XYZ file of C-alpha atoms in Angstrom:
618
model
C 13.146 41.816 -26.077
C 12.864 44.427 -28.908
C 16.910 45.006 -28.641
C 17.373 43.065 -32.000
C 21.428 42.747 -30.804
C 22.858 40.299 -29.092
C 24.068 36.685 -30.206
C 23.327 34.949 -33.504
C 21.083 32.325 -34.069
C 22.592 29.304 -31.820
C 21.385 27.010 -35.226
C 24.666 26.862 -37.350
C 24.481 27.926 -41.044
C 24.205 24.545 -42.389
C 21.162 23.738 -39.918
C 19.652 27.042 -41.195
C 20.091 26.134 -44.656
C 18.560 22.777 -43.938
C 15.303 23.573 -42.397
C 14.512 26.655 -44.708
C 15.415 24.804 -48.158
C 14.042 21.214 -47.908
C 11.760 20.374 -51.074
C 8.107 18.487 -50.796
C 9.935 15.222 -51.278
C 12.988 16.492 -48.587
C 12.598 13.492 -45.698
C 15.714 15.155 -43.673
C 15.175 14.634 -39.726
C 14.069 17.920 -37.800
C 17.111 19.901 -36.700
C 15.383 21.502 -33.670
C 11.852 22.583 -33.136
C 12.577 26.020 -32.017
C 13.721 26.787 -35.193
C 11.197 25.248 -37.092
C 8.677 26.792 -34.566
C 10.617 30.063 -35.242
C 10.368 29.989 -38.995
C 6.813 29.381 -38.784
C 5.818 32.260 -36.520
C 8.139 34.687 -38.817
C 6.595 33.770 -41.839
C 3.042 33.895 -40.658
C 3.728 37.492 -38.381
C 5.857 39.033 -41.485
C 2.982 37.730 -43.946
C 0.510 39.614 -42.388
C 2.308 42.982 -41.850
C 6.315 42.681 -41.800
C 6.865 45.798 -40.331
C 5.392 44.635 -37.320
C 7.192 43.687 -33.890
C 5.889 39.501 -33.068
C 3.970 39.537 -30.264
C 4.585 35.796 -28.155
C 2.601 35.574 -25.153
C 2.422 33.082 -21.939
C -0.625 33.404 -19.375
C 0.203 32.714 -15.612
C -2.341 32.313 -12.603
C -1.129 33.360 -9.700
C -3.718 30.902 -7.483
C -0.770 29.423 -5.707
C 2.477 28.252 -6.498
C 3.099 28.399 -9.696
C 4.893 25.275 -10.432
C 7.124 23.568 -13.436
C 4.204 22.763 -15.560
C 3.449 26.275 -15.655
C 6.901 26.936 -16.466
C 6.687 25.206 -20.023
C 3.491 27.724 -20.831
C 6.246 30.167 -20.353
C 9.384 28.555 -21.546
C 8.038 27.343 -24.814
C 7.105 30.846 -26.170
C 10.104 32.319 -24.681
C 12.607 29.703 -26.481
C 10.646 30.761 -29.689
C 10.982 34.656 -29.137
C 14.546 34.307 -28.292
C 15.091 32.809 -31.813
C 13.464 34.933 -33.101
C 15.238 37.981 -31.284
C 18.529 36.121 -32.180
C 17.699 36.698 -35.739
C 17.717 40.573 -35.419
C 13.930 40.486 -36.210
C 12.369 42.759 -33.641
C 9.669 40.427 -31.248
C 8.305 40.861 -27.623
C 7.803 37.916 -25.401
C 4.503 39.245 -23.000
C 3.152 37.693 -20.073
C -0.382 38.051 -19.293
C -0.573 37.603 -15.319
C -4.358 36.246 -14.886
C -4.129 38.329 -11.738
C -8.129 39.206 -11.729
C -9.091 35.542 -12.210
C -11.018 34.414 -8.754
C -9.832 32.534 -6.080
C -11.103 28.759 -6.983
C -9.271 27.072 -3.575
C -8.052 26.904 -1.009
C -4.691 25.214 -2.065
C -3.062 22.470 0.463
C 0.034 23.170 2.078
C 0.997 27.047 1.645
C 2.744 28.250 4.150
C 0.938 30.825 6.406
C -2.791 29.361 5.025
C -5.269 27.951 6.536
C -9.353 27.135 5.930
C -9.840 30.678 7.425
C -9.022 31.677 3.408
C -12.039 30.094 2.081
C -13.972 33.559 3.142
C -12.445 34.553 -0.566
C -13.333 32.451 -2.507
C -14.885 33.839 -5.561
C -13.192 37.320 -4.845
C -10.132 38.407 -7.536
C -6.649 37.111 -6.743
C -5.718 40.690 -6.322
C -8.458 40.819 -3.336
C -6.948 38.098 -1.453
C -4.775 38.621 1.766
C -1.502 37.273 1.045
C -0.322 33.934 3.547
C 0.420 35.400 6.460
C 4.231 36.525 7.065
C 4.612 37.571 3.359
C 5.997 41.127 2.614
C 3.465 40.860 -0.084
C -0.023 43.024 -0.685
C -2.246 40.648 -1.861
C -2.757 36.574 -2.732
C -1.371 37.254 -6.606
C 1.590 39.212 -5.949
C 2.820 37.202 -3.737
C 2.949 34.225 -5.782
C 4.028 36.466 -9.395
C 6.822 37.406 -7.780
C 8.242 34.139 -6.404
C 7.837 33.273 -10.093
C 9.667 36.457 -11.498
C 12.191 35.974 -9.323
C 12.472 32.293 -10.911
C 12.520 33.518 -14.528
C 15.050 36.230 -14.283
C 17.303 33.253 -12.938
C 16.846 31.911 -15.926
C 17.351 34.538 -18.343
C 13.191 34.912 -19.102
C 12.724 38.658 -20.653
C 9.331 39.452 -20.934
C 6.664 42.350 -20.233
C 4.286 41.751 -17.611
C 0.555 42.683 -18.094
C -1.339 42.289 -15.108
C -5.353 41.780 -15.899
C -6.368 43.562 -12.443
C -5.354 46.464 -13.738
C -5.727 46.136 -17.315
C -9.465 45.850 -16.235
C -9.867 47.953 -13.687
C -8.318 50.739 -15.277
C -10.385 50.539 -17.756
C -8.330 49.569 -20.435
C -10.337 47.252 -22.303
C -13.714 48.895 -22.038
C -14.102 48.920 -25.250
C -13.694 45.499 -26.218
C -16.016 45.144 -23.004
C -18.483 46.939 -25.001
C -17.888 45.515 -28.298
C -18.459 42.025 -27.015
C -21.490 42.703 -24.264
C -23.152 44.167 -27.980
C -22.060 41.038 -29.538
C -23.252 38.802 -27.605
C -26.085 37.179 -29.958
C -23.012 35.873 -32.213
C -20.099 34.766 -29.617
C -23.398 32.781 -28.136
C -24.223 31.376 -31.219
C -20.544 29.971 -31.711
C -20.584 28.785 -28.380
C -23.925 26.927 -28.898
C -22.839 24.863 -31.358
C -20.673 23.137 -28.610
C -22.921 23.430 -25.561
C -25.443 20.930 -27.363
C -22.734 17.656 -27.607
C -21.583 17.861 -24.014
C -23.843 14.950 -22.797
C -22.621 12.983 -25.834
C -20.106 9.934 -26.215
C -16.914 11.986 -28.068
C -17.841 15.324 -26.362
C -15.539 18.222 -25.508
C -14.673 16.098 -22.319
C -14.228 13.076 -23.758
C -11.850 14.205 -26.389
C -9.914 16.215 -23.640
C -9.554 12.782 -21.946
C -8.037 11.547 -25.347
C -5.639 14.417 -25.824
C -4.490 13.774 -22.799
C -3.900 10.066 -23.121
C -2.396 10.870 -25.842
C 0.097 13.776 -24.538
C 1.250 11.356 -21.731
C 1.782 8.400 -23.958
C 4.034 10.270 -26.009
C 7.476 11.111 -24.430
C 6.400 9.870 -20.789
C 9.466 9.389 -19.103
C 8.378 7.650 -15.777
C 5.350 9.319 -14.959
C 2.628 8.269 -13.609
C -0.257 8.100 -16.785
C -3.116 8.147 -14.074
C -2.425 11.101 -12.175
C -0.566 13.110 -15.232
C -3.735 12.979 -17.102
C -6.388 14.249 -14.197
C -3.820 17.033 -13.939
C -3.171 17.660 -17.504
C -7.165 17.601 -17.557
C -7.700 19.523 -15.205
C -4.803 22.692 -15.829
C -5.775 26.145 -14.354
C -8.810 25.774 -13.810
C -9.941 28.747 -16.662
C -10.764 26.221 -19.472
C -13.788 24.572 -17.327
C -15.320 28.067 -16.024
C -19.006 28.739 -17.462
C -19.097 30.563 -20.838
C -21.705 33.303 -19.705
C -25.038 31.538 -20.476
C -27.818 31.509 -17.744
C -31.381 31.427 -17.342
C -31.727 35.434 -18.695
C -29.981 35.109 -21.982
C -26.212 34.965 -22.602
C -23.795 37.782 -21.157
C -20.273 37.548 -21.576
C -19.087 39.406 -19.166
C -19.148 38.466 -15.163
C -19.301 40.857 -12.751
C -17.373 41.242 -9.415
C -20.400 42.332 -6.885
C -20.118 45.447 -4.814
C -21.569 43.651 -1.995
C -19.545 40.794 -1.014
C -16.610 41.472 -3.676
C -17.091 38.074 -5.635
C -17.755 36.396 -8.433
C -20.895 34.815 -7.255
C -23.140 36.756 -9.333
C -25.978 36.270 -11.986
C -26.427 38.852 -14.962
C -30.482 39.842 -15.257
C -30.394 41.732 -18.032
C -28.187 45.269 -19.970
C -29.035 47.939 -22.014
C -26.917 48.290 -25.034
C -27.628 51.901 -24.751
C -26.866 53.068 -21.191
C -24.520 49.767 -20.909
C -26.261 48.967 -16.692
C -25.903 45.554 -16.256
C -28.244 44.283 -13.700
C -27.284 41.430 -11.713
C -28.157 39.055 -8.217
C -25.379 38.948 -5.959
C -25.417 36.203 -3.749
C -23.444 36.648 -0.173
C -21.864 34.079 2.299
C -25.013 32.711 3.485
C -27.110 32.539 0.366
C -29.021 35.749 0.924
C -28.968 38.045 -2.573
C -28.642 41.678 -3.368
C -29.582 43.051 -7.154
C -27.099 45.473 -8.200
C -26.238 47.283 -10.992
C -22.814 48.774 -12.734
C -22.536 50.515 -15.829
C -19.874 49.200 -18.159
C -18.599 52.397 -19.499
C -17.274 53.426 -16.597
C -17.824 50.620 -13.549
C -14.781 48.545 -14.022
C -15.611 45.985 -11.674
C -15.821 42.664 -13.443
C -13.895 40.726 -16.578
C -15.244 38.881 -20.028
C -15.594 35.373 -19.383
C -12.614 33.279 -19.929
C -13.587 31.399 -23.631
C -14.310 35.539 -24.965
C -11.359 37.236 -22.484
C -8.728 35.026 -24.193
C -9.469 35.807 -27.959
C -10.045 39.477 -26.911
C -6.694 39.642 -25.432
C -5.166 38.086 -28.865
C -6.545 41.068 -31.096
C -5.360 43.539 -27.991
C -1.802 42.500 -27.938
C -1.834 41.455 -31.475
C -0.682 38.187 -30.250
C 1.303 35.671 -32.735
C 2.563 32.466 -30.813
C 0.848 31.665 -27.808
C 0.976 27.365 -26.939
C -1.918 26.278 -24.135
C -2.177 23.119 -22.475
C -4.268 19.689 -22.985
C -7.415 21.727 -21.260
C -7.558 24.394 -23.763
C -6.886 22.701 -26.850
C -9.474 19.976 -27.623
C -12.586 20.346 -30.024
C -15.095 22.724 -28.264
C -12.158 24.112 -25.691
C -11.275 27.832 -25.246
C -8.745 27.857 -27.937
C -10.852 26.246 -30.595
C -13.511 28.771 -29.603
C -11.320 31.683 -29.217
C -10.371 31.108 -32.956
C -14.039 31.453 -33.999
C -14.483 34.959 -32.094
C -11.492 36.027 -32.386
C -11.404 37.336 -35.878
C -15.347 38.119 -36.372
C -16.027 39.449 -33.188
C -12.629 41.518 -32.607
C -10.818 41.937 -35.283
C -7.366 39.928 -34.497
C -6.287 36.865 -35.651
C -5.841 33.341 -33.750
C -1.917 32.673 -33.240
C 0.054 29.720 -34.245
C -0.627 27.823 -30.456
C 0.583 24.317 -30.238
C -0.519 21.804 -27.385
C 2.007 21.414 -24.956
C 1.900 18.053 -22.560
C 2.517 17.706 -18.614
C 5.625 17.942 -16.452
C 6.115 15.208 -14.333
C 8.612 14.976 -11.122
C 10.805 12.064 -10.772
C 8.423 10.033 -12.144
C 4.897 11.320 -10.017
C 2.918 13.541 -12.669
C 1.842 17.247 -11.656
C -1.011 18.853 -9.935
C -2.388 22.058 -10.590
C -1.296 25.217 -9.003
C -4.013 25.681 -6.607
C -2.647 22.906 -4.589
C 0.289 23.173 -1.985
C 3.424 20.745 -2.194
C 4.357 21.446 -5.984
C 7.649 22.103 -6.570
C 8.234 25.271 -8.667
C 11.058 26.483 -10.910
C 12.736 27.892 -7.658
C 12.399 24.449 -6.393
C 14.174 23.110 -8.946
C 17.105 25.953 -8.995
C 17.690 24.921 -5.729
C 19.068 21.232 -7.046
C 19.760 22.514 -10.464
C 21.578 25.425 -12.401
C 18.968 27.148 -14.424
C 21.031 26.530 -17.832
C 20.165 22.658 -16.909
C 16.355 23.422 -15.828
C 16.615 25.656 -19.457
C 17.943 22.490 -21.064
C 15.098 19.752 -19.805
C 12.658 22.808 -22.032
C 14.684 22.602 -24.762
C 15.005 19.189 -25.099
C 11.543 17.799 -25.432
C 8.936 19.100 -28.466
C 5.729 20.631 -26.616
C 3.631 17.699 -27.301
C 6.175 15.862 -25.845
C 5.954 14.731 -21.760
C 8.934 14.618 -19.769
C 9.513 14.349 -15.612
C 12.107 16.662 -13.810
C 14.044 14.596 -11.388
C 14.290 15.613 -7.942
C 15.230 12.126 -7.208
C 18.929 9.889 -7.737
C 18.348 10.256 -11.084
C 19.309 14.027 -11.227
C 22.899 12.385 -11.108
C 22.271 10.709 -14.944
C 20.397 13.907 -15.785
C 23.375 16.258 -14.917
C 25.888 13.121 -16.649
C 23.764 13.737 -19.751
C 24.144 17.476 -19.440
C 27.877 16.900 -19.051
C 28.545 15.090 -22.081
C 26.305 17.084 -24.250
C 28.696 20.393 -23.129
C 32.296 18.373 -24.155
C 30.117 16.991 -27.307
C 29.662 20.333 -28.690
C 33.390 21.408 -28.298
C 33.784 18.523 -30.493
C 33.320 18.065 -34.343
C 31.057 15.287 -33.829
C 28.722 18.099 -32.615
C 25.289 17.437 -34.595
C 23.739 20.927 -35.234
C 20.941 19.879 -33.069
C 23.173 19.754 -30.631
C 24.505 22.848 -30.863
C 21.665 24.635 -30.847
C 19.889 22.951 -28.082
C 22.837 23.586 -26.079
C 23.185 27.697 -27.015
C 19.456 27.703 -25.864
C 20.399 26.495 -22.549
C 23.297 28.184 -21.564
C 22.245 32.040 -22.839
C 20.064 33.520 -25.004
C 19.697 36.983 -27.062
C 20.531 38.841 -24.196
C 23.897 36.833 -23.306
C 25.131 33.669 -21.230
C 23.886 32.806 -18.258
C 26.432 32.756 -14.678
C 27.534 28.899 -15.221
C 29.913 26.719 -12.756
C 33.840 28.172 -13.447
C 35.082 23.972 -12.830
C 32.061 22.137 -13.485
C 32.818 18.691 -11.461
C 30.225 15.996 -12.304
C 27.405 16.682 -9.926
C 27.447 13.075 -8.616
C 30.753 13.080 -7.148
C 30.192 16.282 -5.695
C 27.053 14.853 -4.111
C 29.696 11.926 -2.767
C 31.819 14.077 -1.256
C 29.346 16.054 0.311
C 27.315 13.361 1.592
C 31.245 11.417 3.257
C 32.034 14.661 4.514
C 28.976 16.278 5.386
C 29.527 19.650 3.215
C 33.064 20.225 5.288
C 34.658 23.086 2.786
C 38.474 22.133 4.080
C 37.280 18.525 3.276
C 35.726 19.360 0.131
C 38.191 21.665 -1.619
C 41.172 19.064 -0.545
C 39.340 16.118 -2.125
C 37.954 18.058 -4.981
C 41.320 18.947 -6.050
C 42.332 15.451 -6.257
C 39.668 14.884 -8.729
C 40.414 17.384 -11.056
C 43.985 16.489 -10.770
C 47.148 19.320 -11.766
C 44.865 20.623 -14.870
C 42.937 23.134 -12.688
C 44.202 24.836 -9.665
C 41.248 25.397 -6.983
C 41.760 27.782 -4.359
C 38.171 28.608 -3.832
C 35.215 26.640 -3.217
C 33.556 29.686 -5.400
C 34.783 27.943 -8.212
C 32.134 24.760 -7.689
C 29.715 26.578 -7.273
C 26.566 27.500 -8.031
C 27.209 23.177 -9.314
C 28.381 22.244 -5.774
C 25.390 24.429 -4.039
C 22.664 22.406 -5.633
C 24.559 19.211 -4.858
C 24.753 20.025 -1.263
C 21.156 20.464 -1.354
C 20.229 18.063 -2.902
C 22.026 15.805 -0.469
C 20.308 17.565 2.702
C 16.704 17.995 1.431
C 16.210 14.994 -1.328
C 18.663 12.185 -0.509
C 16.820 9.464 1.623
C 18.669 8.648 4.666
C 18.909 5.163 4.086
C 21.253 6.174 1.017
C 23.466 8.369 3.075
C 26.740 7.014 3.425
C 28.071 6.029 7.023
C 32.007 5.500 6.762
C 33.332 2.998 8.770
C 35.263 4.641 12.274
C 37.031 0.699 12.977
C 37.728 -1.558 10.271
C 35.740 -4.783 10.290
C 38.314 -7.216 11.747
C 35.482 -10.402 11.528
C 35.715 -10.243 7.891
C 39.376 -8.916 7.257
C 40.063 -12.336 9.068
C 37.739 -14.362 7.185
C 38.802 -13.359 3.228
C 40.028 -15.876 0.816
C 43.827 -15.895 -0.343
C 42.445 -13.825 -3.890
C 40.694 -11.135 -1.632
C 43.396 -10.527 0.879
C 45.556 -10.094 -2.046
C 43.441 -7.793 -3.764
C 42.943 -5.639 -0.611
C 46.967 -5.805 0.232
C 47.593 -4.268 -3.332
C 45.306 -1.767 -3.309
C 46.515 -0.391 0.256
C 50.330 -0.675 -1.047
C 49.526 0.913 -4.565
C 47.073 3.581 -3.024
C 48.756 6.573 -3.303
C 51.123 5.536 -6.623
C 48.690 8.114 -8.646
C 46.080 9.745 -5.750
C 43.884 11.069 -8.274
C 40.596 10.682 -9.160
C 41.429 8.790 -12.992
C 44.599 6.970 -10.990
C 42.553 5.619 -8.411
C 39.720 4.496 -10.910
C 43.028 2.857 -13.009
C 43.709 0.967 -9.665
C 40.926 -0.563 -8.910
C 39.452 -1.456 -12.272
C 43.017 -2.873 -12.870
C 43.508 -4.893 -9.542
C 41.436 -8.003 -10.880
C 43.158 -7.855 -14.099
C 46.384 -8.261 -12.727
C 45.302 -10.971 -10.789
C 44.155 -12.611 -13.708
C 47.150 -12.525 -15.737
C 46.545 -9.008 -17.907
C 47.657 -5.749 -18.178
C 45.916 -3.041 -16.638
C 45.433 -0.949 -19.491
C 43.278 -4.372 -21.042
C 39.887 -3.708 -22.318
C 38.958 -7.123 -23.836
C 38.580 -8.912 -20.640
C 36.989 -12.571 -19.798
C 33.693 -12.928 -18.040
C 35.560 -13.814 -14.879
C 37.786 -10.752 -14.926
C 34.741 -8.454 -14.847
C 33.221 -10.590 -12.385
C 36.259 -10.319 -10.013
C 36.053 -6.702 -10.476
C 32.353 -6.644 -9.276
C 33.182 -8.524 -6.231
C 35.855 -6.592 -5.321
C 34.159 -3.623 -5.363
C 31.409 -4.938 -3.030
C 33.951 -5.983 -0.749
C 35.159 -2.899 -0.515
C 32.251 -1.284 0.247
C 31.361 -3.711 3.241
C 35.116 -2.719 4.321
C 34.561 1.192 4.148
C 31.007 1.366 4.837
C 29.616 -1.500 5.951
C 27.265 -1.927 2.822
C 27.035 -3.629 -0.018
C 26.603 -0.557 -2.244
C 27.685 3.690 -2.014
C 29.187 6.085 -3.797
C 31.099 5.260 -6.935
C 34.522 3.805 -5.386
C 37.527 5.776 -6.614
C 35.584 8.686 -5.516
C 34.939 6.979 -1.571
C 38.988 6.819 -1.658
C 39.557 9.546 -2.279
C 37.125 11.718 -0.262
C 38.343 9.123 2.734
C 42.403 9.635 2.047
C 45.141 7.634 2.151
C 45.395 6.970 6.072
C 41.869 6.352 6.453
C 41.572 3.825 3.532
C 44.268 2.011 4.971
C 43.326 2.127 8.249
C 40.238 0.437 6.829
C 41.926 -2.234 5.077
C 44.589 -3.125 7.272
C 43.790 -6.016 10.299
C-alpha cells in the first residue's frame, strides 16, 4: 500500500475543508469517520517523525473460521490506510496472523473435524493437522487462506506477518531477551491489576459494561444476550494468563519439546546464559523438566498482554482498533500502553474499541466455533462493494447485524438508492465518500454488476422460474425496458449470482413461491361484480405497456379507475388505497394460491402474458 498513486481522497474538497478547519466552538455534524480517523492518525504518525511510512495493523487467529466479526478488526484499519494512501501519504496496512497462538478448541462444525483433534490442544496453530480433505499443511493455513482469499475479493491490500515464523526464526529474540530481563517491571504493571480482580468494578466487570454498552449503541436486531458473551469473550488472547506462577513472573511461555504444547510451567532463567527451566506436563498428567535457551531455542512466544505491545514498537505500529475484550481498564491494550513505551521503546497507537457483528439479527460467536458465517459467506449473497459498504457505514463503536435473511432485499434497496443519490446533486459529502469507500479504493474500483437490477426482483424471478437463464434473461429484459439491451446473463451478474443463492441456500421454503398450473375456478366464480371487473381489466390491458414500470402503472391504477380517478392520481381516498390492497391479495390467491409473494408487477411479468391470463380467465 506504499504506491502513494491511485484515486483521490473519495471526501470532496468542501468535506475536507470542513473537518480540517472547524474552530473550538465549530458544532458542524461529522462528515465521515474515516476521515476524521484519518486525520488523526496523520497528525499523530507525521508528529512524531513525518518522514515515516504509517504503519496500520489488524491481528487475525486462525483457530477456525474466521468469521465477519473478525472482518471489522481488519476492515476498520484498512478503510483508514486507504485514506490515508488516497492522500498520496505513503502508509502500510499489516496483518499480524496470530499463527503461533495454541489451539484453545475444538471448534463445532468444521468440516473434516472431529473430537480426535483435541490430542492438540495446547500445541501452535501451525502444529495442527489441517481438517481432513484440505490441500492445506497445517490447522492455520488452512483457515488464513480461506480468509485471504475473502479480502482480495474485496480489495484488502495488506502484508502478512505470520508469528510462527516471526518466532521461530528468531526474529524477535531480542525483544525476547529484553523483556525475560525485564520482567521485575512488566510484573509490577501487571500487579497493579491482578489485585482488583475479585472486586465489584474489576477488569471483568467493566468488560461486561463495555460490552453492554457496545451492543446498546447501534444494535440493529441483535440479540443483546448472546452479542455480549461473544463480544466478551473475542479470541480468546485477552483472557490467557499474564506469565505469573508460583516461581516468580516469566513472560515468556514455552512450547515443550516433549509433547509440543503449551502446557508448561517456567521454574526459573538465568539472565546470563538465558536457560529457562520449565515442567512439561504430557497427555496424562505425567511431567518432564526441560530446558531451552532463549538465544537460540526458538520454541515458545511472550505472553499475549507483553507479545502485543512488543509487536507495536517492532512494526512501529500507528492505528491498530481491538475489540470489547481488549479494551477495558486492566485489559491487554490498557496494559500494553504501560509496557509498551518503558519496556520497548515504541509507542501505543491510536486503537479505538470496535463493537460486535451480528447476523440477521442472532449476535456472533467466536471463531473457534463451527457454523459462523465468514466474509466468503457473505460474498456468496452479496457483492463485496456491498459487504465493503455495511464497514463503512457504521462508526467502530457502533453494532450492526449482516443480513443473511429477507432483509438483504431492504439492505441491497438501501445500497441502490445510495448509488443513484450520489449521481445526484443532492449527494451529501458523506455520501459520497462512504460510497467511493465501497466501490474501490487507492488501488482502483472493484468488478461491480454491468445492469445492476434490484436484487429483490432478481430473487423473484429466480425463485418463479427456478434460475431458468432463457426464463430469466426474457423477463429481465422486460424490467429494464428499451433503455438497456441484454444479450447476456453476464451482464446481471456477479448481482444475479448472489440472488440465486440466496434463493437456494437462505430462502425458507415456506416463502418459495408455487405458481398456480390451473386457475382457481371456485373463487373466479365466487368474486363480487368490483373484483371480476378489476380482474377483466387487468387481463384486457395486460400487455398495453409489458414492462416492468407499465405493469406497476396498471395495477396501482386499476382501483383508481374504478373509483372515478385518473391513473396518474396520487392524492387518493382511504378507500382507493384500500381497493388497491385487496386487489393485490386477490391476485395473489389467483396466481399462487397465497395471500402474499413476490412484489406483483414483477409475478406478471416473470409469468407472461398467456400464463397471467390463463390464470385469470374462468
Amino acid at each position: 500500500m506504499n504506491d502513494t498513486t491511485g484515486p483521490a481522497d473519495p471526501t470532496p474538497p468542501e468535506a475536507r475543508r470542513s473537518r480540517r478547519g472547524r474552530g473550538k466552538g465549530a458544532s458542524q455534524p461529522e462528515v465521515d469517520w474515516v476521515a476524521r480517523m484519518a486525520d488523526e492518525v496523520v497528525a499523530t504518525a507525521h508528529g512524531r517523525d513525518p518522514q515515516r511510512t504509517i504503519v496500520c495493523a489488524s491481528g487475525l487467529s486462525p483457530s477456525g473460521p474466521i468469521h465477519l466479526g473478525n472482518l471489522r478488526e481488519v476492515m476498520t484499519p484498512h478503510l483508514v490506510a486507504d485514506e490515508i494512501a488516497r492522500r498520496g501519504i505513503p502508509v502500510e496496512h499489516v496483518i499480524s496472523w496470530d499463527d503461533y497462538d495454541r489451539f484453545r478448541k475444538v471448534p463445532f462444525g468444521v468440516e473434516g473435524v472431529d473430537e480426535s483433534w483435541s490430542a492438540h490442544i495446547g500445541k501452535p496453530l501451525t502444529s495442527v493437522p489441517a481438517p481432513r480433505g484440505s490441500a492445506h499443511p497445517n490447522w492455520a493455513e488452512h483457515f488464513k487462506a480461506a480468509m485471504a482469499e475473502s479480502l482480495a475479493r474485496m480489495g484488502v491490500e495488506y502484508r502478512g506477518i505470520s508469528q510462527t515464523e516471526q518466532y521461530t526464526s528468531g526474529a524477535y529474540r531480542d525483544q525476547v531477551l529484553h523483556a525475560m530481563r525485564s520482567r521485575h517491571e512488566i510484573d509490577a504493571v501487571l500487579g497493579q491489576y491482578r489485585t482488583k480482580s475479585a472486586e465489584p468494578g474489576a477488569p471483568g466487570a467493566v468488560v461486561d459494561a463495555a460490552v453492554a454498552e457496545a451492543a446498546a449503541e447501534g444494535a440493529e436486531g441483535s440479540d443483546d444476550t448472546e452479542a455480549m458473551q461473544a463480544a466478551a469473550e473475542g479470541s480468546g488472547a485477552a483472557s490467557e494468563e499474564d506469565g505469573g506462577g508460583a516461581s516468580g513472573y516469566f513472560p515468556f511461555k514455552p512450547y515443550s519439546k516433549a509433547f509440543g504444547t503449551d502446557a508448561t510451567r517456567v521454574l526459573a532463567y538465568d539472565d546470563d546464559t538465558t536457560e529457562l527451566t520449565y515442567v512439561a506436563v504430557g497427555p496424562d498428567g505425567e511431567e518432564v523438566t526441560e530446558s531451552m535457551h532463549l538465544d537460540r531455542d526458538f520454541h515458545g512466544k511472550l505472553v499475549w498482554k507483553v507479545d502485543w505491545p512488543m509487536r507495536w514498537a517492532y512494526e512501529g505500529v500507528d492505528f491498530e482498533p481491538s475489540g470489547v475484550d481488549h479494551s477495558s481498564p486492566g485489559s491487554s491494550f490498557q496494559v500494553g500502553g504501560q509496557i509498551v513505551g518503558p519496556i520497548f521503546g515504541g509507542h501505543q497507537p491510536i486503537g479505538p474499541m470496535y463493537a460486535f457483528v451480528g447476523i440477521a439479527g442472532m449476535a456472533k460467536m467466536s471463531s473457534s466455533r463451527g457454523g459462523v458465517p465468514t466474509p466468503a459467506d457473505a460474498m456468496r449473497i452479496m457483492e463485496p462493494a456491498v459487504l465493503r459498504w455495511l464497514y463503512t457505514r457504521r462508526r467502530p463503536n457502533q453494532s450492526f447485524s449482516v443480513a443473511f435473511d429477507a432483509d438483504i432485499q431492504r439492505l441491497y434497496d438501501e445500497w441502490d438508492a445510495l448509488g443513484r443519490k450520489v449521481t445526484t446533486p443532492a449527494a451529501q459529502p458523506g455520501d459520497l465518500a462512504m460510497h467511493a469507500r465501497a466501490v474501490g479504493t487507492a488501488a482502483g474500483e472493484l468488478p461491480s454488476t454491468p445492469v445492476p437490477v434490484p436484487y429483490r426482483a432478481l430473487a423473484s424471478v429466480v425463485d418463479i422460474t427456478g434460475g431458468d437463464p432463457e426464463q430469466t434473461l426474457r423477463i429481465v429484459q422486460g424490467m429494464v425496458g428499451d433503455d438497456v439491451e441484454l444479450t447476456s446473463l453476464d451482464q446481471l451478474r456477479p448481482r444475479l449470482d448472489c440472488a440465486q443463492t440466496w434463493v437456494l441456500t437462505q430462502m425458507p421454503q415456506e416463502d418459495r413461491t408455487q405458481v398456480r398450473t390451473e386457475p382457481d375456478t371456485e373463487l373466479l366464480a365466487s368474486l363480487e361484480p368490483a373484483q371480476r371487473e378489476a380482474v377483466e381489466l387487468l387481463a384486457a390491458r395486460l400487455t398495453d405497456d409489458w414492462s416492468l414500470g407499465g405493469l406497476t402503472t396498471l395495477v396501482y391504477g386499476i382501483p383508481k379507475i374504478q373509483g372515478g380517478f385518473d391513473v396518474a392520481e396520487k392524492k387518493l381516498p382511504p378507500e382507493v388505497k384500500t381497493a388497491q390492497r385487496e386487489l393485490f391479495a386477490l391476485l395473489y390467491r389467483l396466481l399462487v394460491g397465497s395471500d402474499t409473494g413476490p412484489r406483483i408487477p414483477t409475478l406478471l411479468l416473470s409469468l407472461g402474458p398467456d400464463r397471467v391470463r390463463a390464470l385469470l380467465t374462468p
